[in-house]
Amino acid sequence: QLQFVESGGGLVQPGGSLRLSCAASGFTLDDYAVGWYRQTPGKEHEGVSCISSSDGSTYYTDSVKGRFTIFRDNAKNMVYLQMNSLEPEDAGTYYCAALETCYNYADGNGNWGQGTRVTVSA
């Protein structure tokens, strides 16, 4: 099982920004696609974004397009999710997961870490 540690969540005002980090442990993250997922009360993990391992293509759910950016720093073995113009509907616990490809990334892989919580409130 591939291990990740998510960080960077917190409390932010509407319109504010956060940068979430996904750190890989014991493997090369660049060998995999990486997806970001959000869990809210009463809902399963929902796909937010994905970055491919082959050509760096990125994918976003419609509700975050133009506001969120996924990117990676291979030298640091990290993947990030930059979240701008945050709104209350963006709140939840965010998780990252390694994937073979970004095809059907919204399904996840069933292997979830601790996640990092994002709260958006005035």
mmCIF file of N, CA and C in Angstrom:
data_model
loop_
_atom_site.group_PDB
_atom_site.id
_atom_site.type_symbol
_atom_site.label_atom_id
_atom_site.label_comp_id
_atom_site.label_asym_id
_atom_site.label_seq_id
_atom_site.Cartn_x
_atom_site.Cartn_y
_atom_site.Cartn_z
ATOM 1 N N GLN A 1 0.832 -1.179 0.000
ATOM 2 C CA GLN A 1 0.000 0.000 0.000
ATOM 3 C C GLN A 1 0.883 1.251 0.000
ATOM 4 N N LEU A 2 0.572 2.174 -0.900
ATOM 5 C CA LEU A 2 1.310 3.432 -0.981
ATOM 6 C C LEU A 2 0.827 4.375 0.115
ATOM 7 N N GLN A 3 1.776 5.040 0.776
ATOM 8 C CA GLN A 3 1.459 5.883 1.926
ATOM 9 C C GLN A 3 1.616 7.360 1.588
ATOM 10 N N PHE A 4 0.658 8.167 2.053
ATOM 11 C CA PHE A 4 0.673 9.609 1.865
ATOM 12 C C PHE A 4 0.407 10.305 3.188
ATOM 13 N N VAL A 5 0.901 11.540 3.284
ATOM 14 C CA VAL A 5 0.556 12.428 4.377
ATOM 15 C C VAL A 5 0.047 13.733 3.778
ATOM 16 N N GLU A 6 -1.204 14.086 4.092
ATOM 17 C CA GLU A 6 -1.806 15.328 3.620
ATOM 18 C C GLU A 6 -1.643 16.409 4.685
ATOM 19 N N SER A 7 -1.444 17.652 4.245
ATOM 20 C CA SER A 7 -1.329 18.770 5.169
ATOM 21 C C SER A 7 -1.734 20.056 4.458
ATOM 22 N N GLY A 8 -1.851 21.143 5.220
ATOM 23 C CA GLY A 8 -2.127 22.456 4.670
ATOM 24 C C GLY A 8 -3.535 22.962 4.888
ATOM 25 N N GLY A 9 -4.425 22.137 5.409
ATOM 26 C CA GLY A 9 -5.776 22.580 5.661
ATOM 27 C C GLY A 9 -5.854 23.534 6.833
ATOM 28 N N GLY A 10 -7.033 24.122 7.015
ATOM 29 C CA GLY A 10 -7.244 25.058 8.104
ATOM 30 C C GLY A 10 -8.506 25.857 7.897
ATOM 31 N N LEU A 11 -8.635 26.912 8.680
ATOM 32 C CA LEU A 11 -9.784 27.815 8.614
ATOM 33 C C LEU A 11 -9.439 29.012 7.745
ATOM 34 N N VAL A 12 -10.295 29.314 6.782
ATOM 35 C CA VAL A 12 -10.066 30.432 5.874
ATOM 36 C C VAL A 12 -11.387 31.160 5.628
ATOM 37 N N GLN A 13 -11.320 32.472 5.405
ATOM 38 C CA GLN A 13 -12.500 33.263 5.097
ATOM 39 C C GLN A 13 -12.939 33.044 3.652
ATOM 40 N N PRO A 14 -14.225 33.230 3.351
ATOM 41 C CA PRO A 14 -14.644 33.175 1.951
ATOM 42 C C PRO A 14 -13.814 34.131 1.094
ATOM 43 N N GLY A 15 -13.402 33.652 -0.066
ATOM 44 C CA GLY A 15 -12.536 34.418 -0.945
ATOM 45 C C GLY A 15 -11.057 34.226 -0.683
ATOM 46 N N GLY A 16 -10.709 33.541 0.389
ATOM 47 C CA GLY A 16 -9.322 33.301 0.735
ATOM 48 C C GLY A 16 -8.720 32.126 -0.008
ATOM 49 N N SER A 17 -7.474 31.789 0.361
ATOM 50 C CA SER A 17 -6.719 30.746 -0.330
ATOM 51 C C SER A 17 -6.048 29.804 0.657
ATOM 52 N N LEU A 18 -5.844 28.567 0.223
ATOM 53 C CA LEU A 18 -5.056 27.568 0.933
ATOM 54 C C LEU A 18 -4.275 26.761 -0.087
ATOM 55 N N ARG A 19 -3.135 26.221 0.347
ATOM 56 C CA ARG A 19 -2.378 25.285 -0.477
ATOM 57 C C ARG A 19 -2.245 23.975 0.281
ATOM 58 N N LEU A 20 -2.834 22.918 -0.258
ATOM 59 C CA LEU A 20 -2.749 21.598 0.332
ATOM 60 C C LEU A 20 -1.549 20.851 -0.235
ATOM 61 N N SER A 21 -0.897 20.055 0.615
ATOM 62 C CA SER A 21 0.282 19.295 0.222
ATOM 63 C C SER A 21 0.038 17.807 0.394
ATOM 64 N N CYS A 22 0.592 17.020 -0.523
ATOM 65 C CA CYS A 22 0.520 15.565 -0.485
ATOM 66 C C CYS A 22 1.943 15.041 -0.558
ATOM 67 N N ALA A 23 2.419 14.436 0.529
ATOM 68 C CA ALA A 23 3.781 13.932 0.615
ATOM 69 C C ALA A 23 3.790 12.412 0.478
ATOM 70 N N ALA A 24 4.613 11.901 -0.434
ATOM 71 C CA ALA A 24 4.737 10.465 -0.633
ATOM 72 C C ALA A 24 5.821 9.897 0.270
ATOM 73 N N SER A 25 5.590 8.689 0.763
ATOM 74 C CA SER A 25 6.527 8.016 1.655
ATOM 75 C C SER A 25 7.016 6.723 1.025
ATOM 76 N N GLY A 26 8.316 6.644 0.739
ATOM 77 C CA GLY A 26 8.932 5.403 0.317
ATOM 78 C C GLY A 26 8.753 5.008 -1.134
ATOM 79 N N PHE A 27 8.311 5.911 -1.983
ATOM 80 C CA PHE A 27 8.186 5.627 -3.409
ATOM 81 C C PHE A 27 8.275 6.923 -4.192
ATOM 82 N N THR A 28 8.443 6.795 -5.497
ATOM 83 C CA THR A 28 8.575 7.961 -6.372
ATOM 84 C C THR A 28 7.194 8.364 -6.869
ATOM 85 N N LEU A 29 6.742 9.512 -6.422
ATOM 86 C CA LEU A 29 5.391 9.956 -6.746
ATOM 87 C C LEU A 29 5.219 10.217 -8.234
ATOM 88 N N ASP A 30 6.290 10.586 -8.919
ATOM 89 C CA ASP A 30 6.211 10.881 -10.346
ATOM 90 C C ASP A 30 5.835 9.660 -11.180
ATOM 91 N N ASP A 31 5.936 8.454 -10.618
ATOM 92 C CA ASP A 31 5.559 7.238 -11.337
ATOM 93 C C ASP A 31 4.050 7.022 -11.387
ATOM 94 N N TYR A 32 3.282 7.865 -10.701
ATOM 95 C CA TYR A 32 1.844 7.668 -10.572
ATOM 96 C C TYR A 32 1.080 8.941 -10.889
ATOM 97 N N ALA A 33 -0.146 8.761 -11.361
ATOM 98 C CA ALA A 33 -1.105 9.849 -11.323
ATOM 99 C C ALA A 33 -1.533 10.069 -9.874
ATOM 100 N N VAL A 34 -1.927 11.283 -9.544
ATOM 101 C CA VAL A 34 -2.354 11.601 -8.185
ATOM 102 C C VAL A 34 -3.672 12.357 -8.241
ATOM 103 N N GLY A 35 -4.625 11.897 -7.455
ATOM 104 C CA GLY A 35 -5.912 12.558 -7.364
ATOM 105 C C GLY A 35 -6.128 13.174 -5.998
ATOM 106 N N TRP A 36 -6.888 14.264 -5.974
ATOM 107 C CA TRP A 36 -7.350 14.897 -4.736
ATOM 108 C C TRP A 36 -8.860 14.663 -4.617
ATOM 109 N N TYR A 37 -9.307 14.356 -3.392
ATOM 110 C CA TYR A 37 -10.685 14.001 -3.114
ATOM 111 C C TYR A 37 -11.181 14.766 -1.897
ATOM 112 N N ARG A 38 -12.480 14.974 -1.844
ATOM 113 C CA ARG A 38 -13.093 15.702 -0.735
ATOM 114 C C ARG A 38 -14.205 14.861 -0.129
ATOM 115 N N GLN A 39 -14.216 14.781 1.201
ATOM 116 C CA GLN A 39 -15.267 14.096 1.929
ATOM 117 C C GLN A 39 -15.998 15.103 2.803
ATOM 118 N N THR A 40 -17.329 15.069 2.752
ATOM 119 C CA THR A 40 -18.176 15.919 3.577
ATOM 120 C C THR A 40 -19.154 15.034 4.334
ATOM 121 N N PRO A 41 -19.777 15.560 5.398
ATOM 122 C CA PRO A 41 -20.713 14.736 6.163
ATOM 123 C C PRO A 41 -21.799 14.120 5.287
ATOM 124 N N GLY A 42 -21.964 12.814 5.400
ATOM 125 C CA GLY A 42 -22.976 12.108 4.645
ATOM 126 C C GLY A 42 -22.609 11.774 3.216
ATOM 127 N N LYS A 43 -21.377 12.091 2.797
ATOM 128 C CA LYS A 43 -20.953 11.823 1.427
ATOM 129 C C LYS A 43 -19.650 11.037 1.406
ATOM 130 N N GLU A 44 -19.484 10.233 0.373
ATOM 131 C CA GLU A 44 -18.246 9.499 0.152
ATOM 132 C C GLU A 44 -17.206 10.427 -0.465
ATOM 133 N N HIS A 45 -15.962 9.953 -0.535
ATOM 134 C CA HIS A 45 -14.897 10.721 -1.165
ATOM 135 C C HIS A 45 -15.272 11.045 -2.616
ATOM 136 N N GLU A 46 -15.244 12.328 -2.954
ATOM 137 C CA GLU A 46 -15.588 12.786 -4.298
ATOM 138 C C GLU A 46 -14.359 13.372 -4.979
ATOM 139 N N GLY A 47 -14.166 13.029 -6.239
ATOM 140 C CA GLY A 47 -13.017 13.518 -6.977
ATOM 141 C C GLY A 47 -13.058 15.018 -7.188
ATOM 142 N N VAL A 48 -11.940 15.687 -6.909
ATOM 143 C CA VAL A 48 -11.797 17.122 -7.094
ATOM 144 C C VAL A 48 -10.860 17.433 -8.250
ATOM 145 N N SER A 49 -9.713 16.743 -8.302
ATOM 146 C CA SER A 49 -8.698 17.032 -9.308
ATOM 147 C C SER A 49 -7.782 15.834 -9.476
ATOM 148 N N CYS A 50 -7.067 15.798 -10.611
ATOM 149 C CA CYS A 50 -6.097 14.733 -10.866
ATOM 150 C C CYS A 50 -5.001 15.272 -11.772
ATOM 151 N N ILE A 51 -3.771 14.783 -11.564
ATOM 152 C CA ILE A 51 -2.652 15.109 -12.437
ATOM 153 C C ILE A 51 -2.033 13.798 -12.906
ATOM 154 N N SER A 52 -1.794 13.679 -14.212
ATOM 155 C CA SER A 52 -1.286 12.436 -14.772
ATOM 156 C C SER A 52 0.213 12.303 -14.546
ATOM 157 N N SER A 53 0.711 11.071 -14.659
ATOM 158 C CA SER A 53 2.143 10.810 -14.531
ATOM 159 C C SER A 53 2.871 10.887 -15.862
ATOM 160 N N SER A 54 2.164 10.701 -16.971
ATOM 161 C CA SER A 54 2.781 10.613 -18.286
ATOM 162 C C SER A 54 3.148 11.980 -18.858
ATOM 163 N N ASP A 55 2.150 12.841 -19.037
ATOM 164 C CA ASP A 55 2.387 14.135 -19.674
ATOM 165 C C ASP A 55 2.009 15.322 -18.794
ATOM 166 N N GLY A 56 1.633 15.075 -17.548
ATOM 167 C CA GLY A 56 1.286 16.146 -16.640
ATOM 168 C C GLY A 56 -0.077 16.764 -16.875
ATOM 169 N N SER A 57 -0.931 16.118 -17.655
ATOM 170 C CA SER A 57 -2.276 16.634 -17.884
ATOM 171 C C SER A 57 -3.039 16.739 -16.576
ATOM 172 N N THR A 58 -3.880 17.754 -16.466
ATOM 173 C CA THR A 58 -4.643 17.991 -15.253
ATOM 174 C C THR A 58 -6.134 17.944 -15.540
ATOM 175 N N TYR A 59 -6.889 17.581 -14.515
ATOM 176 C CA TYR A 59 -8.334 17.427 -14.614
ATOM 177 C C TYR A 59 -8.969 18.000 -13.354
ATOM 178 N N TYR A 60 -10.167 18.595 -13.509
ATOM 179 C CA TYR A 60 -10.856 19.224 -12.397
ATOM 180 C C TYR A 60 -12.350 18.971 -12.496
ATOM 181 N N THR A 61 -12.981 18.829 -11.347
ATOM 182 C CA THR A 61 -14.424 18.803 -11.332
ATOM 183 C C THR A 61 -14.938 20.205 -11.655
ATOM 184 N N ASP A 62 -16.118 20.294 -12.262
ATOM 185 C CA ASP A 62 -16.607 21.571 -12.783
ATOM 186 C C ASP A 62 -16.666 22.665 -11.727
ATOM 187 N N SER A 63 -17.000 22.319 -10.507
ATOM 188 C CA SER A 63 -17.221 23.324 -9.481
ATOM 189 C C SER A 63 -15.953 24.069 -9.064
ATOM 190 N N VAL A 64 -14.756 23.533 -9.379
ATOM 191 C CA VAL A 64 -13.511 24.170 -8.962
ATOM 192 C C VAL A 64 -12.692 24.699 -10.130
ATOM 193 N N LYS A 65 -13.132 24.495 -11.346
ATOM 194 C CA LYS A 65 -12.383 24.958 -12.513
ATOM 195 C C LYS A 65 -12.197 26.471 -12.472
ATOM 196 N N GLY A 66 -10.976 26.912 -12.732
ATOM 197 C CA GLY A 66 -10.649 28.328 -12.696
ATOM 198 C C GLY A 66 -10.258 28.838 -11.333
ATOM 199 N N ARG A 67 -10.459 28.041 -10.278
ATOM 200 C CA ARG A 67 -10.120 28.453 -8.918
ATOM 201 C C ARG A 67 -9.033 27.583 -8.286
ATOM 202 N N PHE A 68 -9.008 26.287 -8.612
ATOM 203 C CA PHE A 68 -8.036 25.355 -8.051
ATOM 204 C C PHE A 68 -7.000 24.984 -9.110
ATOM 205 N N THR A 69 -5.763 24.727 -8.660
ATOM 206 C CA THR A 69 -4.699 24.282 -9.538
ATOM 207 C C THR A 69 -3.942 23.140 -8.878
ATOM 208 N N ILE A 70 -3.796 22.018 -9.575
ATOM 209 C CA ILE A 70 -3.002 20.897 -9.092
ATOM 210 C C ILE A 70 -1.645 20.928 -9.790
ATOM 211 N N PHE A 71 -0.578 20.708 -9.030
ATOM 212 C CA PHE A 71 0.756 20.682 -9.619
ATOM 213 C C PHE A 71 1.667 19.832 -8.753
ATOM 214 N N ARG A 72 2.835 19.486 -9.290
ATOM 215 C CA ARG A 72 3.760 18.620 -8.568
ATOM 216 C C ARG A 72 5.170 19.192 -8.605
ATOM 217 N N ASP A 73 5.948 18.854 -7.584
ATOM 218 C CA ASP A 73 7.361 19.182 -7.504
ATOM 219 C C ASP A 73 8.091 17.847 -7.365
ATOM 220 N N ASN A 74 8.583 17.325 -8.469
ATOM 221 C CA ASN A 74 9.185 15.994 -8.458
ATOM 222 C C ASN A 74 10.452 15.935 -7.604
ATOM 223 N N ALA A 75 11.203 17.033 -7.545
ATOM 224 C CA ALA A 75 12.420 17.059 -6.737
ATOM 225 C C ALA A 75 12.107 16.859 -5.260
ATOM 226 N N LYS A 76 10.941 17.308 -4.821
ATOM 227 C CA LYS A 76 10.522 17.167 -3.433
ATOM 228 C C LYS A 76 9.573 15.993 -3.214
ATOM 229 N N ASN A 77 9.222 15.279 -4.286
ATOM 230 C CA ASN A 77 8.319 14.137 -4.204
ATOM 231 C C ASN A 77 6.980 14.553 -3.585
ATOM 232 N N MET A 78 6.438 15.685 -4.074
ATOM 233 C CA MET A 78 5.225 16.264 -3.519
ATOM 234 C C MET A 78 4.240 16.622 -4.624
ATOM 235 N N VAL A 79 2.957 16.580 -4.296
ATOM 236 C CA VAL A 79 1.886 17.094 -5.139
ATOM 237 C C VAL A 79 1.082 18.084 -4.310
ATOM 238 N N TYR A 80 0.633 19.168 -4.950
ATOM 239 C CA TYR A 80 -0.055 20.244 -4.260
ATOM 240 C C TYR A 80 -1.404 20.529 -4.901
ATOM 241 N N LEU A 81 -2.292 21.106 -4.111
ATOM 242 C CA LEU A 81 -3.548 21.634 -4.617
ATOM 243 C C LEU A 81 -3.671 23.071 -4.129
ATOM 244 N N GLN A 82 -3.508 24.026 -5.045
ATOM 245 C CA GLN A 82 -3.676 25.439 -4.729
ATOM 246 C C GLN A 82 -5.152 25.785 -4.860
ATOM 247 N N MET A 83 -5.746 26.280 -3.782
ATOM 248 C CA MET A 83 -7.172 26.552 -3.715
ATOM 249 C C MET A 83 -7.369 28.051 -3.515
ATOM 250 N N ASN A 84 -7.935 28.730 -4.509
ATOM 251 C CA ASN A 84 -8.184 30.165 -4.457
ATOM 252 C C ASN A 84 -9.673 30.456 -4.497
ATOM 253 N N SER A 85 -10.034 31.675 -4.097
ATOM 254 C CA SER A 85 -11.432 32.128 -4.116
ATOM 255 C C SER A 85 -12.349 31.119 -3.433
ATOM 256 N N LEU A 86 -11.946 30.673 -2.253
ATOM 257 C CA LEU A 86 -12.671 29.613 -1.565
ATOM 258 C C LEU A 86 -14.066 30.060 -1.131
ATOM 259 N N GLU A 87 -15.003 29.138 -1.232
ATOM 260 C CA GLU A 87 -16.389 29.352 -0.843
ATOM 261 C C GLU A 87 -16.807 28.274 0.145
ATOM 262 N N PRO A 88 -17.886 28.502 0.899
ATOM 263 C CA PRO A 88 -18.298 27.504 1.893
ATOM 264 C C PRO A 88 -18.506 26.103 1.321
ATOM 265 N N GLU A 89 -18.951 25.997 0.091
ATOM 266 C CA GLU A 89 -19.175 24.680 -0.503
ATOM 267 C C GLU A 89 -17.890 23.907 -0.775
ATOM 268 N N ASP A 90 -16.730 24.558 -0.662
ATOM 269 C CA ASP A 90 -15.448 23.887 -0.827
ATOM 270 C C ASP A 90 -14.993 23.182 0.454
ATOM 271 N N ALA A 91 -15.664 23.390 1.554
ATOM 272 C CA ALA A 91 -15.245 22.837 2.834
ATOM 273 C C ALA A 91 -15.364 21.317 2.850
ATOM 274 N N GLY A 92 -14.526 20.681 3.644
ATOM 275 C CA GLY A 92 -14.526 19.243 3.793
ATOM 276 C C GLY A 92 -13.144 18.750 4.162
ATOM 277 N N THR A 93 -12.993 17.443 4.260
ATOM 278 C CA THR A 93 -11.697 16.827 4.508
ATOM 279 C C THR A 93 -11.128 16.341 3.183
ATOM 280 N N TYR A 94 -9.914 16.769 2.866
ATOM 281 C CA TYR A 94 -9.288 16.475 1.590
ATOM 282 C C TYR A 94 -8.255 15.368 1.731
ATOM 283 N N TYR A 95 -8.242 14.467 0.748
ATOM 284 C CA TYR A 95 -7.335 13.326 0.705
ATOM 285 C C TYR A 95 -6.665 13.259 -0.661
ATOM 286 N N CYS A 96 -5.454 12.719 -0.702
ATOM 287 C CA CYS A 96 -4.805 12.419 -1.970
ATOM 288 C C CYS A 96 -4.613 10.915 -2.095
ATOM 289 N N ALA A 97 -4.490 10.438 -3.337
ATOM 290 C CA ALA A 97 -4.338 9.013 -3.597
ATOM 291 C C ALA A 97 -3.566 8.799 -4.885
ATOM 292 N N ALA A 98 -2.729 7.750 -4.909
ATOM 293 C CA ALA A 98 -1.974 7.377 -6.099
ATOM 294 C C ALA A 98 -2.840 6.529 -7.017
ATOM 295 N N LEU A 99 -2.725 6.777 -8.321
ATOM 296 C CA LEU A 99 -3.521 6.099 -9.330
ATOM 297 C C LEU A 99 -2.633 5.664 -10.484
ATOM 298 N N GLU A 100 -3.102 4.664 -11.235
ATOM 299 C CA GLU A 100 -2.379 4.266 -12.436
ATOM 300 C C GLU A 100 -2.507 5.343 -13.505
ATOM 301 N N THR A 101 -3.710 5.835 -13.704
ATOM 302 C CA THR A 101 -3.993 6.926 -14.634
ATOM 303 C C THR A 101 -5.097 7.792 -14.047
ATOM 304 N N CYS A 102 -5.366 8.927 -14.696
ATOM 305 C CA CYS A 102 -6.457 9.787 -14.276
ATOM 306 C C CYS A 102 -7.808 9.357 -14.855
ATOM 307 N N TYR A 103 -7.817 8.305 -15.665
ATOM 308 C CA TYR A 103 -9.079 7.797 -16.167
ATOM 309 C C TYR A 103 -9.918 7.287 -14.997
ATOM 310 N N ASN A 104 -11.145 7.746 -14.903
ATOM 311 C CA ASN A 104 -12.048 7.398 -13.810
ATOM 312 C C ASN A 104 -11.454 7.748 -12.444
ATOM 313 N N TYR A 105 -10.680 8.843 -12.385
ATOM 314 C CA TYR A 105 -10.029 9.189 -11.121
ATOM 315 C C TYR A 105 -11.028 9.437 -10.005
ATOM 316 N N ALA A 106 -12.255 9.846 -10.357
ATOM 317 C CA ALA A 106 -13.260 10.132 -9.338
ATOM 318 C C ALA A 106 -13.600 8.909 -8.489
ATOM 319 N N ASP A 107 -13.295 7.709 -8.974
ATOM 320 C CA ASP A 107 -13.562 6.491 -8.209
ATOM 321 C C ASP A 107 -12.563 6.277 -7.080
ATOM 322 N N GLY A 108 -11.428 6.942 -7.118
ATOM 323 C CA GLY A 108 -10.399 6.769 -6.116
ATOM 324 C C GLY A 108 -9.766 5.388 -6.181
ATOM 325 N N ASN A 109 -9.063 5.012 -5.103
ATOM 326 C CA ASN A 109 -8.455 3.690 -5.023
ATOM 327 C C ASN A 109 -8.791 2.964 -3.728
ATOM 328 N N GLY A 110 -9.602 3.551 -2.871
ATOM 329 C CA GLY A 110 -10.023 2.923 -1.634
ATOM 330 C C GLY A 110 -8.998 2.948 -0.526
ATOM 331 N N ASN A 111 -7.851 3.565 -0.735
ATOM 332 C CA ASN A 111 -6.785 3.636 0.263
ATOM 333 C C ASN A 111 -6.621 5.081 0.715
ATOM 334 N N TRP A 112 -7.212 5.396 1.857
ATOM 335 C CA TRP A 112 -7.250 6.776 2.343
ATOM 336 C C TRP A 112 -6.416 6.947 3.594
ATOM 337 N N GLY A 113 -5.686 8.067 3.662
ATOM 338 C CA GLY A 113 -4.929 8.414 4.846
ATOM 339 C C GLY A 113 -5.762 9.210 5.826
ATOM 340 N N GLN A 114 -5.090 10.081 6.587
ATOM 341 C CA GLN A 114 -5.785 10.875 7.596
ATOM 342 C C GLN A 114 -6.519 12.068 7.008
ATOM 343 N N GLY A 115 -6.056 12.577 5.873
ATOM 344 C CA GLY A 115 -6.665 13.734 5.254
ATOM 345 C C GLY A 115 -6.315 15.025 5.978
ATOM 346 N N THR A 116 -6.741 16.147 5.392
ATOM 347 C CA THR A 116 -6.561 17.453 6.011
ATOM 348 C C THR A 116 -7.861 18.237 5.851
ATOM 349 N N ARG A 117 -8.320 18.855 6.941
ATOM 350 C CA ARG A 117 -9.629 19.484 6.967
ATOM 351 C C ARG A 117 -9.563 20.939 6.522
ATOM 352 N N VAL A 118 -10.513 21.312 5.670
ATOM 353 C CA VAL A 118 -10.650 22.676 5.179
ATOM 354 C C VAL A 118 -11.987 23.227 5.655
ATOM 355 N N THR A 119 -11.941 24.359 6.345
ATOM 356 C CA THR A 119 -13.146 25.031 6.816
ATOM 357 C C THR A 119 -13.185 26.430 6.224
ATOM 358 N N VAL A 120 -14.303 26.806 5.619
ATOM 359 C CA VAL A 120 -14.472 28.125 5.006
ATOM 360 C C VAL A 120 -15.607 28.827 5.742
ATOM 361 N N SER A 121 -15.271 29.886 6.465
ATOM 362 C CA SER A 121 -16.257 30.578 7.289
ATOM 363 C C SER A 121 -15.832 32.012 7.520
ATOM 364 N N ALA A 122 -16.819 32.919 7.559
ATOM 365 C CA ALA A 122 -16.547 34.310 7.882
ATOM 366 C C ALA A 122 -16.375 34.511 9.377
#
